[in-house]
Amino acid sequence: MSDFMKRILPLFLLAALTGCGGSSGGASPPPPPVVIPPPEPPAAPAEPVSRSWNDEILQAIRGDFARPTVHARNLWHTSAAMYDAWAAYDSVSSPYLLGETVDGFTCALNNFQVPNDIAGARAQAISHAAYRLILHRFAAAPRAIDIVDAANARMTQFGYNTGDASLSYEGGSAAALGNYIADCYIRFGLQDGSNEANDYANTTYAPVNPAIFPEDPGNPDIVDLDRWQPIRLSEFIDQSGNPVADEPEFLGPEWGQVVPFALQAADRTTFNRDGFDYQVYFDPGPPPSYTSDDYKWGFSMVAVWSGHLDAADGIMIDISPASIGNNPAYPVNFSDFDQFYDYLNGGDSSQGYTTNPVTGQPYAPQVVPRGDYARVLAEFWADGPDSETPPGHWFVILNEVADHPDLEKRFGGAGPILDETEWYVKAYFALGGAMHDSAITAWGIKGWYDYLRPLSAIRAMADLGQSSDPMGPSYNVDGIPLVPGYIEVVQTGDPLAGAADENVGKIKLYAWRGPDFINDPFEDEAGVDWILAENWWPYQRPSFVSPPFAGYVSGHSTYSRAASEVLTALTGSEYFPGGMSEFQIQANEFLFFEDGPSVDMTLQWATYRDASDQTSLSRIWGGIHPPADDIPGRIIGEIIGLDAFALAVQYFDGSVP
């Protein structure tokens, strides 16, 4: 019998009383103690409550501010709490926080009675744990009223009492056990390094650069071309559609100090700046500096790919798994990135697949305009309004995989088919831990290296001039490189020269023309043409432009590669069920930044890693990341995903140290 099961055996056991306390005169022994059975919980709902509450958590995230670090943590804590409520009634698995000490915080566990209906007890404990955490974590969300109403409705649907807030679980109340687990996570979260009590505010970090004003030309006020720059807009709306400060602060630069799941101290490097210790896991080293060719190559590639965002340019590409996916190994050195990305035409070194391994048939080609595909990717993976943020997006993908009729819910693709509640609880625990560790790692790197975004770099380099021709006009060694047909110098007689040639000598880009050319995003397309580089915009909403935190390393790349590794290990296959996953895109309906796409298309991925790789490319076409942000995030994400899954397995089989 495990130590854990010994702790939870009923308190009221029948005792052998012979010879214990009896008098020598033969008096009758005292009556045996009354055994009070634990209250039986309601029968478990027909649907797996773990899945239902994950749906509620994702919907709550959609109603909150867009903070991927915060919501990766919310997803992890709610997933771990549901797992603990499940493991409390298991003789093998070890809970994460319940009855344990994590980073100095102890969630004590007393003996408690176990009801006869274990399935009903688990469902009720899981529900109360998730419910209480949701109410606590989303109390200040913009749509908090809707979130609470939905959570109450879910409890009512399952027949649970929302007014039962008892923590006294010792008598066997599954509701009280769930409440107690939630209370432990709430108290744990108030001391885990996230600064939740102060709404996750930064304690030390301050930007070195003054803000850029994208609505004005150029980037004249930047001080350091290697460091992050805030963005000031006349109206700033976050990725969840909520108005926020016109110049939002850096989100999460100190997040490396948050207590992780599987990250180890041996993987961590501590750096100090301004008296603050920045914790960096899997340190990739510094990104390219503005004085290097790698910097110029990477940010200029973002400008070149901006010129692909026009469906009318006549360039058609096959976007099926026959042509896209199945990438070889990633380059390790920045100087080798040009062998991985197609600088002029877009995309990467995908090899595609000859056949679907499940059906044995070739993947059917799907030829569409490159400009439609690039814009769809930029918006599909951007996680805009009403989104569950990037870590939540991968929970949505996990749930869609779980719904596929070909998926058998065997852990790791082997062994018996699991009860659905158990499969979801374990899946969410593993994926939640990976997403949380991805946030800690990516944002720890972001906070320390403090690297700028393409908006800042492209405009700043172009303000300096061109760096390709020392004998040509507007030369500056730190300027942007010239690329014929994409990045050039304005000459006299050029349509962009101006009435008095005031723009002669400036840099021009063949790029997406930006939001000034869109009056109605449901009717207008900005298109691509020559523009002054000082007016370049990422392909994003004009009320958002770029995320309010440093670029290096890419959070999307880190989250996505970690998630793809977890899903591969969880299902026992690198391929989606059926050998392909799809998402339908309707012409002239899907895009929100502008009208489009011009044709129907279907996003397709053979493997989980293919979907991850596509996520990464979307951020380059969207003008959010250069390659230097992308590849290190992918490499680090792979390590995080594998480590998180391996540790989760140790909790499941009870072998965790």
XYZ file of C-alpha atoms in Angstrom:
657
model
C 0.000 0.000 0.000
C 1.375 3.415 -0.962
C 2.130 6.058 1.659
C -0.431 8.279 0.026
C -3.230 5.757 0.387
C -2.293 5.257 4.024
C -2.825 8.981 4.557
C -6.323 8.943 3.109
C -7.718 5.805 4.722
C -10.788 6.566 6.857
C -10.196 7.960 10.286
C -12.892 5.853 11.896
C -11.567 2.300 11.831
C -12.976 -0.525 13.969
C -10.468 -1.209 16.772
C -9.691 -4.517 18.456
C -10.662 -3.794 22.056
C -9.956 -7.136 23.770
C -7.736 -6.521 26.805
C -7.680 -2.778 26.249
C -8.868 -0.795 29.272
C -11.135 -3.559 30.688
C -11.325 -3.996 34.515
C -10.116 -7.121 36.281
C -13.637 -7.643 37.616
C -14.934 -8.818 34.215
C -16.908 -5.668 33.358
C -18.418 -5.550 29.872
C -16.154 -3.967 27.243
C -17.135 -0.546 25.941
C -19.264 -0.490 22.800
C -17.405 -0.170 19.496
C -17.154 3.352 18.039
C -19.790 4.391 15.526
C -18.467 4.395 11.985
C -19.829 7.433 10.156
C -19.784 6.803 6.415
C -18.583 9.662 4.221
C -21.217 11.548 2.269
C -21.774 10.078 -1.151
C -21.296 12.644 -3.905
C -23.743 12.980 -6.782
C -23.173 10.530 -9.602
C -20.506 11.626 -12.052
C -21.886 13.500 -15.095
C -21.998 11.611 -18.374
C -19.481 13.980 -19.963
C -15.894 14.112 -18.651
C -15.841 17.034 -16.224
C -12.141 17.626 -16.862
C -12.921 18.474 -20.498
C -15.918 20.598 -19.526
C -13.904 22.677 -17.088
C -11.068 23.117 -19.543
C -13.641 24.549 -21.957
C -14.730 26.954 -19.212
C -11.157 28.012 -18.498
C -10.478 28.676 -22.187
C -13.660 30.725 -22.433
C -12.642 32.690 -19.333
C -9.277 33.481 -20.932
C -11.106 34.821 -23.981
C -12.909 37.231 -21.672
C -9.752 38.493 -19.968
C -6.849 40.705 -20.962
C -4.427 39.131 -23.455
C -1.552 38.083 -21.213
C -0.007 34.850 -22.513
C 2.288 34.436 -19.512
C -0.539 34.841 -17.027
C -2.824 32.503 -18.917
C -0.173 29.835 -19.387
C 0.057 29.892 -15.589
C -3.743 29.831 -15.230
C -3.951 26.833 -17.549
C -1.189 25.066 -15.631
C -2.625 25.683 -12.174
C -6.175 24.716 -13.135
C -4.908 21.613 -14.947
C -2.744 20.630 -11.972
C -5.609 21.248 -9.536
C -7.919 19.004 -11.560
C -5.200 16.373 -11.674
C -4.704 16.572 -7.896
C -8.443 16.113 -7.375
C -8.288 13.018 -9.564
C -5.077 11.633 -7.999
C -6.452 12.075 -4.459
C -8.494 8.925 -5.054
C -5.804 6.932 -6.852
C -3.494 4.348 -5.293
C -0.633 4.840 -7.787
C -0.412 8.416 -9.052
C 1.237 11.135 -6.979
C -0.483 14.532 -6.656
C 1.479 17.633 -7.610
C 0.625 20.047 -4.776
C -1.958 18.244 -2.619
C -0.141 16.759 0.367
C 3.181 17.919 -1.024
C 5.683 20.765 -0.735
C 6.545 22.688 -3.901
C 9.284 25.312 -3.764
C 8.845 25.728 -0.013
C 5.045 25.901 -0.071
C 3.207 23.059 1.643
C -0.363 22.004 0.936
C -0.942 19.784 3.956
C -3.209 16.769 3.657
C -4.952 15.104 6.585
C -6.552 11.688 6.541
C -9.994 11.675 4.975
C -12.727 9.195 4.271
C -13.150 7.837 0.770
C -16.718 7.500 -0.551
C -17.780 4.315 -2.292
C -18.488 6.174 -5.532
C -14.968 7.157 -6.571
C -16.061 8.398 -10.018
C -18.672 10.675 -8.477
C -16.202 11.956 -5.868
C -13.592 12.716 -8.498
C -16.043 14.579 -10.696
C -17.261 16.693 -7.789
C -13.767 17.431 -6.462
C -12.493 18.348 -9.934
C -15.462 20.644 -10.474
C -15.126 22.494 -7.179
C -11.366 22.897 -7.643
C -11.709 24.322 -11.155
C -14.717 26.450 -10.219
C -13.015 28.126 -7.233
C -9.831 28.805 -9.194
C -11.744 30.367 -12.082
C -13.666 32.657 -9.739
C -10.430 33.760 -8.095
C -8.188 34.178 -11.130
C -10.707 35.981 -13.349
C -12.376 38.226 -10.763
C -10.918 41.364 -12.386
C -11.343 40.291 -16.033
C -13.148 42.724 -18.349
C -15.919 40.141 -18.803
C -15.836 38.813 -15.243
C -19.637 38.812 -14.913
C -20.002 36.568 -17.963
C -17.222 34.286 -16.711
C -18.846 33.850 -13.306
C -22.280 33.285 -14.842
C -20.878 30.589 -17.129
C -19.041 28.862 -14.268
C -22.180 28.928 -12.113
C -24.195 27.479 -14.968
C -21.698 24.671 -15.383
C -21.911 23.808 -11.675
C -25.707 23.850 -11.840
C -25.628 21.618 -14.926
C -23.639 19.042 -12.952
C -25.868 19.356 -9.889
C -23.189 20.855 -7.609
C -23.780 23.496 -4.958
C -21.929 26.742 -5.718
C -22.591 27.879 -2.154
C -20.626 24.991 -0.661
C -17.310 26.678 0.177
C -16.300 24.326 2.980
C -12.633 23.289 3.231
C -13.351 20.550 5.778
C -12.716 17.540 3.592
C -11.712 15.119 6.384
C -15.222 13.703 6.691
C -15.153 12.660 3.063
C -16.811 15.640 1.302
C -15.528 15.664 -2.276
C -16.769 19.243 -2.675
C -14.704 20.351 0.321
C -11.659 18.511 -1.018
C -11.989 20.348 -4.327
C -12.375 23.655 -2.504
C -9.320 22.868 -0.402
C -7.219 22.025 -3.459
C -8.241 25.317 -5.088
C -7.392 27.169 -1.876
C -3.918 25.616 -1.900
C -3.314 26.743 -5.479
C -4.620 30.215 -4.721
C -2.255 30.574 -1.754
C 0.599 28.982 -3.692
C 0.052 31.437 -6.534
C 0.304 34.420 -4.234
C 3.921 33.558 -3.437
C 5.208 31.864 -6.636
C 7.122 34.860 -7.994
C 4.413 36.046 -10.395
C 3.429 39.081 -8.280
C -0.221 38.130 -8.706
C -1.207 40.181 -5.649
C -0.162 43.329 -7.547
C -1.767 42.259 -10.820
C 1.536 40.828 -12.068
C 3.147 44.272 -12.247
C 6.865 44.666 -12.935
C 8.953 45.519 -9.894
C 12.202 46.717 -11.488
C 12.278 46.597 -15.286
C 12.285 49.885 -17.232
C 12.796 50.336 -20.998
C 15.901 52.141 -22.230
C 14.184 53.465 -25.361
C 11.426 56.061 -25.527
C 8.267 54.942 -27.283
C 7.837 54.744 -31.022
C 4.770 56.460 -32.517
C 3.834 54.270 -35.509
C 1.278 56.799 -36.707
C 4.183 59.227 -37.295
C 6.959 58.580 -39.849
C 10.167 56.824 -38.953
C 11.688 56.052 -35.589
C 13.615 59.213 -34.742
C 13.765 58.816 -30.953
C 15.241 55.346 -30.583
C 18.407 55.271 -28.473
C 19.553 51.660 -28.668
C 18.810 49.610 -31.813
C 19.342 46.382 -29.862
C 16.771 47.018 -27.118
C 13.012 46.843 -26.859
C 10.941 49.929 -27.525
C 7.449 50.635 -26.180
C 4.690 51.523 -28.642
C 2.404 54.512 -28.206
C -0.869 54.666 -30.118
C -3.834 56.998 -30.076
C -5.841 53.873 -29.169
C -4.303 50.583 -28.037
C -6.488 47.459 -28.017
C -4.956 44.205 -26.807
C -5.185 40.918 -28.685
C -8.347 39.983 -26.793
C -10.063 43.151 -27.971
C -9.798 45.088 -24.696
C -8.782 48.764 -24.619
C -5.611 49.185 -22.566
C -3.113 51.940 -21.819
C -2.032 53.860 -24.918
C 1.560 52.893 -24.090
C 1.396 49.508 -22.332
C 4.390 48.427 -20.292
C 6.496 45.379 -21.078
C 4.456 42.298 -20.115
C 6.355 39.862 -17.922
C 10.062 40.785 -18.211
C 10.594 39.322 -14.732
C 8.593 36.130 -15.379
C 11.717 33.995 -15.213
C 11.376 34.101 -11.423
C 8.032 32.262 -11.402
C 8.077 28.739 -9.947
C 8.197 26.311 -12.916
C 7.038 22.739 -13.400
C 9.875 20.701 -14.956
C 12.583 23.338 -15.415
C 15.686 22.563 -13.380
C 18.127 24.818 -11.557
C 20.932 23.289 -13.633
C 19.298 24.754 -16.755
C 19.134 28.262 -15.268
C 21.535 31.187 -15.532
C 21.135 34.260 -13.328
C 21.919 37.685 -14.765
C 21.719 40.942 -12.833
C 20.685 44.339 -14.167
C 19.648 47.346 -12.114
C 19.806 45.242 -8.966
C 17.338 42.632 -10.264
C 18.168 38.966 -10.872
C 16.870 37.826 -14.269
C 16.460 34.052 -14.341
C 17.168 32.636 -17.802
C 16.572 28.952 -18.552
C 18.288 27.347 -21.554
C 20.176 30.563 -22.253
C 20.497 30.857 -26.061
C 23.028 33.672 -25.814
C 22.473 37.186 -27.144
C 20.631 37.856 -30.398
C 22.410 39.555 -33.327
C 23.430 43.152 -32.685
C 22.525 45.995 -35.036
C 26.166 46.194 -36.101
C 26.086 42.643 -37.513
C 25.135 41.324 -40.927
C 22.872 38.724 -39.269
C 20.771 41.539 -37.768
C 20.444 43.314 -41.110
C 19.679 40.088 -42.958
C 16.984 38.993 -40.508
C 15.058 42.235 -40.171
C 15.306 43.006 -43.886
C 13.802 39.564 -44.577
C 10.741 40.597 -42.565
C 10.408 43.629 -44.856
C 10.816 41.454 -47.963
C 8.167 38.969 -46.777
C 5.817 41.896 -46.194
C 5.847 42.227 -49.963
C 4.176 38.806 -50.278
C 0.865 39.910 -48.733
C -1.013 40.515 -51.970
C -3.216 37.830 -53.499
C -3.222 39.698 -56.806
C 0.498 39.282 -57.510
C -0.124 36.072 -59.463
C 2.190 33.861 -57.387
C 0.588 30.499 -56.596
C 1.901 27.890 -54.147
C 0.932 24.394 -53.006
C 0.023 24.567 -49.304
C -0.766 20.859 -48.832
C 1.415 18.432 -46.848
C 2.694 17.231 -50.219
C 4.834 20.384 -50.278
C 4.782 21.922 -46.787
C 6.059 20.336 -43.592
C 8.612 17.637 -42.787
C 11.373 20.103 -42.033
C 14.947 18.883 -41.637
C 16.976 19.852 -38.585
C 16.959 23.485 -37.545
C 20.110 25.590 -37.989
C 22.019 26.296 -34.792
C 24.056 29.360 -35.767
C 22.546 32.654 -36.915
C 24.939 32.634 -39.858
C 23.292 29.444 -41.165
C 19.723 30.735 -41.099
C 19.888 31.713 -44.772
C 20.032 27.982 -45.594
C 16.728 27.363 -43.808
C 14.497 30.272 -44.893
C 13.640 31.279 -48.450
C 14.595 34.954 -48.161
C 12.966 36.175 -51.377
C 10.030 33.811 -51.891
C 8.967 33.043 -48.328
C 8.694 29.805 -46.418
C 11.341 27.393 -45.214
C 13.129 24.219 -46.234
C 10.024 22.037 -46.011
C 10.338 18.747 -47.868
C 6.699 17.663 -47.736
C 5.474 14.068 -47.681
C 4.971 11.564 -50.463
C 2.049 9.764 -48.802
C -0.287 9.916 -45.854
C 0.979 7.095 -43.588
C -2.521 6.372 -42.298
C -4.371 6.176 -45.620
C -1.410 5.155 -47.751
C -2.526 7.706 -50.343
C -0.653 10.796 -51.562
C -1.628 14.125 -50.066
C -3.719 16.009 -52.606
C -2.127 19.268 -53.805
C -3.857 22.511 -52.879
C -2.649 25.463 -54.943
C -3.645 28.937 -53.740
C -2.323 32.514 -54.011
C 0.719 32.983 -51.785
C -0.645 36.365 -50.679
C -3.818 34.727 -49.375
C -1.928 31.968 -47.587
C 0.524 34.336 -45.896
C -2.228 36.660 -44.672
C -4.358 33.763 -43.421
C -1.411 32.347 -41.486
C -0.617 35.720 -39.946
C -4.174 36.057 -38.651
C -4.920 32.416 -37.806
C -1.941 32.110 -35.471
C -2.011 35.703 -34.199
C -4.654 34.787 -31.600
C -6.559 38.019 -31.940
C -9.901 39.130 -30.435
C -11.847 36.426 -28.573
C -8.770 34.232 -28.560
C -7.509 32.002 -25.782
C -3.908 33.299 -26.376
C -1.150 31.073 -27.835
C -0.910 28.565 -24.950
C -4.697 28.228 -24.889
C -4.735 27.755 -28.671
C -2.782 24.535 -28.189
C -5.330 23.331 -25.615
C -7.978 23.899 -28.284
C -5.914 21.821 -30.714
C -5.558 19.087 -28.075
C -9.330 19.033 -27.586
C -9.899 18.815 -31.329
C -7.483 15.888 -31.505
C -9.396 14.232 -28.650
C -12.653 14.634 -30.588
C -11.299 12.877 -33.683
C -13.044 9.519 -34.185
C -9.748 7.813 -35.058
C -8.089 8.687 -31.750
C -8.033 5.929 -29.169
C -7.418 7.460 -25.752
C -4.489 5.262 -24.775
C -1.776 7.023 -22.831
C 1.209 7.426 -25.125
C -0.678 5.513 -27.776
C -0.223 2.218 -25.920
C -1.892 0.193 -23.203
C -5.591 0.123 -22.365
C -8.076 2.763 -23.458
C -8.438 5.121 -20.510
C -11.526 6.484 -18.875
C -12.111 9.844 -20.554
C -11.842 11.871 -17.351
C -8.479 10.269 -16.607
C -7.185 10.799 -20.166
C -8.110 14.481 -20.192
C -6.766 15.096 -16.680
C -3.393 13.621 -17.595
C -3.288 15.307 -21.000
C -4.022 18.737 -19.521
C -1.489 18.217 -16.738
C 1.316 17.437 -19.198
C 0.396 20.166 -21.687
C -0.246 22.723 -18.940
C 3.159 22.113 -17.406
C 4.834 22.528 -20.801
C 2.980 25.770 -21.577
C 3.829 27.200 -18.153
C 7.509 26.310 -18.505
C 7.505 27.772 -22.027
C 6.233 31.094 -20.678
C 8.818 31.163 -17.899
C 11.630 30.329 -20.310
C 10.661 32.568 -23.238
C 9.826 35.554 -21.068
C 12.904 35.087 -18.913
C 14.943 35.396 -22.103
C 12.814 38.309 -23.310
C 13.296 40.174 -20.048
C 17.064 39.785 -19.953
C 17.964 40.301 -23.624
C 15.252 42.961 -24.088
C 15.337 42.715 -27.902
C 13.431 45.022 -30.208
C 10.661 44.232 -32.698
C 10.762 44.577 -36.534
C 8.652 47.750 -36.376
C 11.428 49.468 -34.441
C 14.367 47.911 -36.289
C 13.151 48.350 -39.878
C 12.193 51.985 -39.408
C 15.355 52.791 -37.436
C 17.691 51.192 -39.990
C 15.870 52.877 -42.863
C 16.137 56.252 -41.097
C 19.920 55.780 -41.132
C 20.020 54.851 -44.813
C 21.316 51.876 -46.786
C 24.279 49.686 -45.841
C 24.941 47.899 -49.158
C 26.674 50.466 -51.389
C 29.374 52.653 -49.776
C 29.565 54.723 -52.962
C 25.810 55.083 -53.344
C 23.381 57.645 -51.898
C 22.304 57.535 -48.239
C 25.017 55.106 -47.183
C 25.340 54.263 -43.504
C 27.132 51.202 -42.232
C 24.230 50.536 -39.834
C 21.494 51.137 -42.393
C 19.205 48.599 -44.018
C 20.626 46.426 -46.838
C 19.357 47.039 -50.360
C 17.448 44.246 -52.121
C 16.561 45.053 -55.741
C 12.821 44.888 -56.229
C 12.174 44.992 -52.485
C 14.387 47.551 -50.716
C 15.698 50.491 -52.708
C 16.610 54.185 -52.465
C 14.105 56.770 -53.696
C 15.472 58.535 -56.770
C 14.444 61.735 -58.500
C 11.402 61.075 -60.649
C 10.213 58.250 -58.400
C 6.461 58.447 -57.613
C 7.492 58.585 -53.946
C 9.991 61.419 -54.443
C 7.512 64.120 -53.401
C 6.533 67.387 -55.024
C 9.836 69.029 -54.092
C 11.949 65.857 -54.097
C 11.813 65.910 -50.309
C 11.876 62.117 -50.178
C 14.783 61.598 -52.548
C 17.475 59.596 -50.775
C 15.049 57.945 -48.392
C 14.570 54.181 -48.295
C 11.536 52.620 -49.931
C 10.117 49.112 -49.485
C 7.955 46.949 -51.704
C 5.650 45.942 -48.865
C 2.143 45.790 -47.456
C 0.879 49.369 -47.615
C -0.548 49.464 -44.105
C -3.737 50.512 -42.316
C -3.896 53.974 -43.896
C -5.173 52.235 -47.034
C -8.011 50.454 -45.228
C -11.152 52.420 -44.431
C -13.368 49.377 -43.967
C -11.563 46.103 -43.145
C -14.601 44.152 -44.361
C -14.371 45.726 -47.806
C -10.842 47.074 -48.359
C -7.444 45.518 -48.941
C -4.294 47.576 -48.474
C -2.406 45.546 -51.028
C 1.322 45.719 -51.716
C 3.252 48.514 -53.400
C 6.297 50.708 -52.944
C 6.075 52.696 -49.710
C 8.499 54.843 -47.778
C 10.205 52.608 -45.219
C 9.520 55.221 -42.546
C 5.817 54.331 -42.912
C 6.193 50.529 -42.699
C 3.670 48.646 -40.549
C 3.496 44.975 -39.569
C 0.498 43.106 -40.931
C -1.559 43.667 -37.784
C -4.457 45.767 -36.569
C -3.525 49.493 -36.326
C -4.729 49.500 -32.714
C -2.265 46.757 -31.807
C 0.761 46.768 -34.185
C 3.074 44.542 -32.104
C 2.870 42.715 -28.751
C 3.975 44.830 -25.762
C 7.072 42.840 -24.893
C 10.452 42.011 -26.376
C 10.780 39.756 -29.389
C 13.689 37.441 -28.575
C 12.811 34.604 -28.251
C 9.457 34.062 -29.943
C 6.774 32.972 -27.507
C 4.754 31.481 -30.366
C 7.694 29.345 -31.476
C 8.460 28.207 -27.934
C 4.868 27.421 -26.953
C 4.102 25.687 -30.230
C 7.134 23.435 -30.423
C 6.731 22.439 -26.758
C 3.051 21.647 -27.331
C 3.787 19.638 -30.466
C 6.220 17.471 -28.500
C 3.649 16.854 -25.758
C 0.942 15.917 -28.267
C 3.329 13.604 -30.098
C 4.262 11.807 -26.867
C 0.699 11.795 -25.528
C -0.854 10.211 -28.618
C 2.113 8.000 -29.491
C 2.286 9.385 -33.021
C 3.839 12.428 -34.635
C 0.854 12.539 -37.016
C -2.559 13.986 -36.366
C -5.295 11.316 -36.235
C -6.026 10.210 -39.782
C -2.648 11.533 -40.917
C -3.813 15.133 -41.307
C -5.631 17.926 -39.496
C -7.533 20.646 -41.315
C -9.064 24.067 -40.760
C -11.462 25.487 -43.327
C -11.014 29.085 -44.487
C -13.851 30.831 -46.302
C -13.142 33.386 -49.009
C -13.797 37.027 -48.082
C -14.884 35.986 -44.584
C -11.871 34.888 -42.544
C -9.564 37.919 -42.482
C -10.177 40.735 -40.004
C -7.213 43.060 -40.620
C -8.506 43.598 -44.163
C -10.831 41.916 -46.651
C -10.022 38.426 -47.853
C -8.802 35.904 -48.624
C -9.742 35.881 -52.274
C -10.302 32.110 -52.391
C -11.460 29.310 -50.143
C -8.605 27.270 -48.700
C -7.917 24.637 -46.082
C -5.009 24.891 -43.684
C -3.532 21.398 -43.424
C -0.912 19.793 -41.189
C 0.338 16.231 -41.327
C 2.123 16.338 -37.966
C 1.969 18.344 -34.782
C 5.452 19.672 -35.530
C 4.279 20.875 -38.952
C 1.591 22.945 -37.254
C 4.224 24.324 -34.892
C 6.538 25.243 -37.763
C 3.690 26.992 -39.551
C 2.997 29.023 -36.419
C 6.564 30.257 -36.459
C 6.477 31.314 -40.117
C 3.214 33.158 -39.535
C 4.962 35.562 -37.167
C 7.514 36.526 -39.818
C 4.856 37.163 -42.463
C 2.916 39.077 -39.828
C 5.892 41.378 -39.201
C 6.226 40.384 -35.543
C 9.489 38.391 -35.464
C 12.717 38.056 -37.446
C 14.300 34.606 -37.860
C 16.627 35.258 -34.900
C 13.604 35.175 -32.576
C 12.133 32.085 -34.203
C 14.650 29.243 -34.377
C 15.968 29.488 -30.777
C 12.358 29.381 -29.583
C 11.705 26.206 -31.572
C 14.850 24.492 -30.269
C 14.151 25.462 -26.654
C 10.481 24.511 -26.973
C 11.408 20.998 -28.025
C 13.461 20.516 -24.847
C 10.701 21.968 -22.671
C 7.995 19.750 -24.160
C 9.994 16.559 -23.769
C 11.049 17.390 -20.197
C 7.534 18.352 -19.112
C 6.024 15.172 -20.501
C 8.701 12.983 -18.922
C 8.103 14.536 -15.497
C 4.331 14.264 -15.887
C 4.725 10.519 -16.488
C 6.601 10.235 -13.192
C 3.633 11.802 -11.392
C 1.230 9.460 -13.153
C 3.128 6.279 -12.286
C 4.056 7.429 -8.785
C 7.798 7.431 -9.387
C 8.345 11.175 -9.011
C 11.148 11.837 -6.482
